[in-house]
Coordinates of C-alpha atoms and ligand atoms in Angstrom, one line a residue:
M20 CA 119.9 79.8 164.3
R21 CA 120.6 82.6 162.5
R22 CA 124.6 82.9 162.6
F23 CA 125.0 84.8 158.8
E24 CA 122.9 87.7 159.3
G25 CA 124.3 90.5 157.8
K26 CA 126.9 88.3 155.5
T27 CA 127.3 87.5 152.1
V28 CA 128.1 83.9 151.0
F29 CA 129.4 83.2 147.6
V30 CA 128.6 79.2 145.9
T31 CA 130.3 77.9 143.4
G32 CA 128.0 75.4 141.6
G33 CA 125.3 76.7 143.5
A34 CA 122.4 76.6 141.2
T35 CA 122.0 72.9 142.2
G36 CA 122.9 70.0 144.6
I37 CA 124.8 70.2 147.0
G38 CA 125.1 74.1 146.3
L39 CA 122.1 75.4 145.8
A40 CA 121.3 73.1 149.8
T41 CA 123.8 75.7 150.9
A42 CA 122.9 78.4 149.7
R43 CA 119.6 78.0 150.4
R44 CA 120.7 76.8 154.5
F45 CA 123.0 80.1 154.6
V46 CA 120.0 82.4 153.5
L47 CA 117.7 80.7 156.0
E48 CA 120.3 81.8 158.2
G49 CA 120.4 85.6 157.7
A50 CA 123.4 85.5 155.0
A51 CA 123.0 87.1 151.0
A52 CA 123.5 84.0 148.9
V53 CA 125.4 84.9 145.6
V54 CA 125.4 82.1 143.2
M55 CA 127.8 81.5 140.7
G56 CA 127.2 79.1 137.4
R57 CA 127.4 79.1 134.0
R58 CA 123.4 78.1 132.9
A59 CA 121.5 81.5 133.2
D60 CA 117.9 79.5 133.5
V61 CA 119.1 77.3 136.3
G62 CA 120.8 80.2 138.2
E63 CA 117.8 82.0 137.9
A64 CA 115.1 79.4 138.9
A65 CA 117.9 79.0 141.9
V66 CA 117.9 82.6 142.8
A67 CA 114.0 82.4 142.3
E68 CA 113.8 79.9 144.8
L69 CA 116.5 81.4 147.6
E70 CA 114.7 84.5 147.4
A71 CA 110.7 82.8 147.7
A72 CA 112.6 81.2 151.2
G73 CA 112.8 84.9 152.3
G74 CA 116.9 85.5 151.6
R75 CA 118.8 87.9 149.1
A76 CA 119.9 86.4 146.3
L77 CA 122.0 86.7 143.0
F78 CA 123.3 84.6 139.8
V79 CA 125.9 85.6 138.7
R80 CA 127.2 83.7 135.4
G81 CA 130.5 82.3 135.1
D82 CA 133.4 79.8 134.6
V83 CA 135.1 78.2 137.7
A84 CA 137.7 77.2 135.3
S85 CA 138.2 81.1 133.6
E86 CA 140.6 83.5 136.1
A87 CA 138.7 86.4 134.1
D88 CA 135.1 85.2 134.5
V89 CA 136.0 84.5 138.3
V90 CA 137.2 88.0 139.0
R91 CA 134.6 89.3 137.2
C92 CA 131.7 87.5 139.3
V93 CA 132.9 88.4 142.4
D94 CA 133.4 91.8 141.3
E95 CA 129.3 91.4 140.4
A96 CA 128.8 90.5 143.9
I97 CA 130.6 93.2 145.7
A98 CA 128.6 95.6 143.7
A99 CA 125.7 93.9 144.9
F100 CA 126.3 92.7 148.4
G101 CA 129.3 94.8 149.5
R102 CA 131.4 92.0 150.8
I103 CA 132.2 87.9 150.7
D104 CA 132.0 86.8 154.0
V105 CA 131.8 83.2 152.7
L106 CA 133.0 81.3 149.9
V107 CA 132.3 78.0 148.9
N108 CA 134.1 76.1 146.5
N109 CA 131.3 73.8 145.7
A110 CA 131.5 73.6 141.5
A111 CA 132.8 70.6 139.8
M112 CA 131.9 67.7 137.6
S113 CA 132.7 64.3 137.0
T114 CA 133.3 61.6 133.9
S115 CA 134.3 58.2 133.7
V116 CA 137.7 58.0 131.4
D117 CA 139.8 54.8 131.5
F118 CA 143.6 56.2 132.7
V119 CA 145.5 54.4 129.9
A120 CA 142.8 54.7 126.8
G121 CA 141.5 58.4 127.7
E122 CA 142.8 61.1 126.1
T123 CA 144.3 64.7 127.4
S124 CA 140.8 66.7 126.8
E125 CA 138.7 64.5 128.5
W126 CA 141.3 64.6 131.9
K127 CA 142.1 68.3 132.0
P128 CA 138.5 69.8 132.0
V129 CA 137.8 67.9 135.1
F130 CA 141.1 69.2 136.7
D131 CA 140.4 72.8 135.5
V132 CA 136.8 73.1 137.2
I133 CA 137.7 71.5 140.4
A134 CA 141.2 72.6 141.1
F135 CA 141.7 75.7 138.8
G136 CA 138.6 76.7 140.1
T137 CA 139.5 75.9 143.2
Y138 CA 142.8 78.0 143.0
F139 CA 141.3 80.9 141.0
C140 CA 138.0 81.7 143.7
T141 CA 140.3 81.0 146.4
R142 CA 142.9 83.9 145.6
T143 CA 140.3 86.0 144.2
V144 CA 138.1 86.1 146.9
A145 CA 140.7 86.0 149.5
R146 CA 142.7 89.0 148.4
H147 CA 139.2 90.8 148.5
M148 CA 139.1 89.7 151.8
I149 CA 142.1 90.8 153.0
E150 CA 141.6 94.1 151.2
A151 CA 138.5 94.5 153.1
C152 CA 139.5 93.8 156.4
V153 CA 136.9 90.4 156.1
R154 CA 138.0 87.5 158.7
G155 CA 136.2 85.7 156.5
A156 CA 135.6 81.5 156.0
I157 CA 136.0 79.4 152.8
V158 CA 135.0 76.0 152.7
N159 CA 135.7 73.4 149.9
V160 CA 133.7 70.7 149.0
S161 CA 136.2 67.2 148.3
S162 CA 135.0 64.1 148.5
I163 CA 135.9 61.2 150.2
N164 CA 137.8 60.0 146.8
S165 CA 140.3 62.9 147.6
Y166 CA 142.0 59.5 149.3
R167 CA 139.7 56.8 147.6
A168 CA 141.3 55.1 144.6
L169 CA 138.8 53.8 142.0
P170 CA 139.1 53.3 138.5
M171 CA 137.6 55.4 135.6
T172 CA 137.8 58.0 138.2
S173 CA 141.6 59.3 138.2
H174 CA 141.0 62.6 136.9
Y175 CA 138.3 63.2 139.8
N176 CA 140.1 61.9 142.3
A177 CA 143.1 63.7 142.2
A178 CA 141.8 66.7 141.1
K179 CA 139.9 66.5 145.0
G180 CA 143.1 65.0 146.4
A181 CA 144.4 69.0 145.3
A182 CA 141.6 70.3 146.6
D183 CA 142.3 68.6 150.1
Q184 CA 145.6 70.0 149.6
L185 CA 144.6 73.3 148.7
T186 CA 142.5 73.4 151.7
R187 CA 145.3 72.4 153.6
C188 CA 148.1 74.8 152.3
T189 CA 145.9 78.4 152.1
A190 CA 144.4 77.3 155.6
V191 CA 148.0 77.9 156.7
E192 CA 148.7 81.3 154.5
L193 CA 145.1 82.8 154.7
A194 CA 145.2 82.0 159.3
P195 CA 147.3 85.3 159.7
H196 CA 144.7 87.0 158.0
G197 CA 141.8 85.7 159.9
I198 CA 140.1 84.1 157.2
R199 CA 139.5 80.1 157.8
V200 CA 139.7 77.1 155.5
N201 CA 138.2 73.7 155.9
A202 CA 136.7 71.5 153.6
V203 CA 134.1 68.8 153.5
N204 CA 134.2 65.4 152.3
P205 CA 131.2 63.7 151.5
G206 CA 130.3 60.3 150.2
F207 CA 127.2 59.1 148.5
V208 CA 125.1 62.4 147.7
D209 CA 121.9 61.9 146.0
T210 CA 122.1 65.5 143.7
P211 CA 122.3 65.9 139.3
M212 CA 125.7 64.0 140.6
S213 CA 124.6 60.7 141.6
V214 CA 123.2 60.3 137.8
V215 CA 126.0 58.5 135.0
D216 CA 124.7 58.1 131.7
G217 CA 121.3 58.7 132.8
E218 CA 121.3 56.2 135.3
N219 CA 120.8 57.3 138.9
E220 CA 123.6 55.2 140.2
L221 CA 121.9 55.4 143.9
E222 CA 118.8 53.3 142.5
T223 CA 120.9 51.0 140.9
D224 CA 121.4 47.0 142.1
W225 CA 125.0 46.9 142.7
F226 CA 124.8 49.8 145.4
K227 CA 121.8 48.4 147.3
D228 CA 123.8 45.0 147.4
I229 CA 127.0 46.7 148.4
Y230 CA 126.5 50.1 149.8
V231 CA 122.9 49.4 151.8
E232 CA 122.7 45.7 152.5
R233 CA 126.0 45.0 153.0
R234 CA 126.6 47.9 154.7
K235 CA 129.6 49.0 153.5
I236 CA 127.9 52.7 154.2
P237 CA 127.4 51.7 157.5
Q238 CA 124.4 53.9 158.1
A239 CA 123.2 52.2 154.7
R240 CA 121.8 55.2 152.7
A241 CA 123.0 57.6 150.6
G242 CA 123.5 61.5 152.1
G243 CA 120.8 63.9 151.2
P244 CA 122.6 67.7 150.3
E245 CA 121.4 69.4 153.1
E246 CA 123.1 67.2 155.4
I247 CA 126.7 68.3 153.6
A248 CA 124.8 72.0 153.4
S249 CA 124.9 71.6 157.5
V250 CA 128.0 70.7 157.6
V251 CA 129.2 73.3 155.5
A252 CA 127.0 76.0 157.2
F253 CA 129.2 74.9 160.9
L254 CA 132.6 75.2 159.0
A255 CA 131.8 78.6 158.2
S256 CA 130.6 79.7 161.1
D257 CA 132.0 80.7 164.6
D258 CA 130.8 77.6 165.7
A259 CA 134.3 76.1 164.1
S260 CA 135.7 79.3 165.2
Y261 CA 139.3 76.5 166.4
M262 CA 138.9 74.8 163.0
C263 CA 141.6 75.7 160.5
G264 CA 142.7 73.2 157.5
A265 CA 140.0 70.5 158.7
T266 CA 139.2 67.6 155.8
V267 CA 135.5 66.6 157.5
P268 CA 134.0 63.2 155.7
V269 CA 130.1 63.1 155.7
D270 CA 129.6 60.1 154.2
G271 CA 127.4 58.0 156.7
G272 CA 130.8 56.0 157.2
L273 CA 131.9 54.9 154.3
S274 CA 135.3 55.5 154.9
L275 CA 135.7 53.6 157.9
T276 CA 134.9 50.7 155.4
F277 CA 136.7 50.8 152.5
Ligands
NAD2 N1 126.8 63.6 144.6 C1 128.0 62.9 145.4 O1 127.8 61.9 145.2 C2 129.1 63.7 145.9 C3 130.1 63.2 146.4 C4 131.0 63.6 146.6 C5 131.1 65.2 146.6 N2 130.5 65.7 145.7 C6 131.3 67.1 145.6 O2 129.6 68.1 145.9 C7 129.7 69.0 145.0 C8 128.5 69.6 144.5 O3 127.8 68.0 143.4 P1 126.5 67.5 143.4 O4 126.5 66.6 143.7 O5 126.0 68.8 144.1 O6 126.8 67.5 142.0 P2 126.0 68.5 140.7 O7 126.3 68.4 139.8 O8 124.4 68.8 141.4 O9 126.9 70.5 141.1 C9 127.9 70.9 140.5 C10 127.7 71.8 140.2 O10 129.0 72.7 139.4 C11 128.2 73.3 138.7 N3 129.1 73.3 137.8 C12 130.4 72.1 137.0 N4 131.6 72.9 136.5 C13 131.5 74.0 136.9 C14 132.2 75.1 136.4 N5 133.2 75.1 135.1 N6 131.8 77.2 136.2 C15 130.7 76.8 137.1 N7 129.4 75.9 137.7 C16 130.3 74.7 137.4 C17 127.4 72.5 138.2 O11 127.0 73.2 136.9 C18 126.4 72.3 139.2 O12 125.7 73.0 139.5 C19 131.2 69.0 144.2 O13 132.2 69.2 144.4 C20 131.0 67.2 143.8 O14 132.3 66.4 143.5 C21 129.2 65.0 145.7

């Protein structure tokens, strides 16, 4: 299937994990991929991999939490490929912060990247799509944590809740322009984000006990980044032409059991 022939996808945080798998999926389906991130070495390595897969790719260096960076990176992408047809708001970070003992300086960066990053990128790309008459698609990579209440991650969970609500609100505001906005909400996925304090949480005894052996995840395993990427590509494609403002769990059934 080459559903994105002649199109350009802009993936934030696209140099690693789910973002890279997503960029790869779009490239394999004919798109040119723009990877936005903060680290040039990692970004250039991702571009080399995407080009080796036979695609056209570009790394743009910037921080999604900076509106000026976002505007510059979007301009660079348009200068290189002419237009942006698909935006994937994927960049995020997570830390462990106790709500009471934690500091604002720990809370704010997570909100800045996830909530404000999604806002800056969506608004900047939507303005371009509207001006260029692109009937595009925007996919937000959220999380099932957007509706779970877990300790030590109130900042991440609240920011993902904002991403879900931004998905719905921007879907309504952009639909008259022919732009569709939807989200995927992954559960546990094997990526660099699974490594917390130097330990891969998917290899811990508690993960294996609760989520695998006791089947809190009914499919009894974590997902692979490509299993999220395929749903992102579906939501961005004409196959999802009547989907507007949906938040789609991709979690092996985990959100059914908690
Ligand atoms: N891995 C999981 O279990 C899981 C579960 C649910 C949701 N998610 C979501 O999936 C998305 C991708 O995460 P991942 O698991 O692939 O981890 P990841 O750490 O590989 O990907 C996050 C990417 O975002 C980039 N990034 C972070 N802050 C940025 C900033 N300010 N500006 C630009 N880029 C920035 C990182 O450098 C990285 O490349 C995230 O939105 C994450 O919240 C992941």
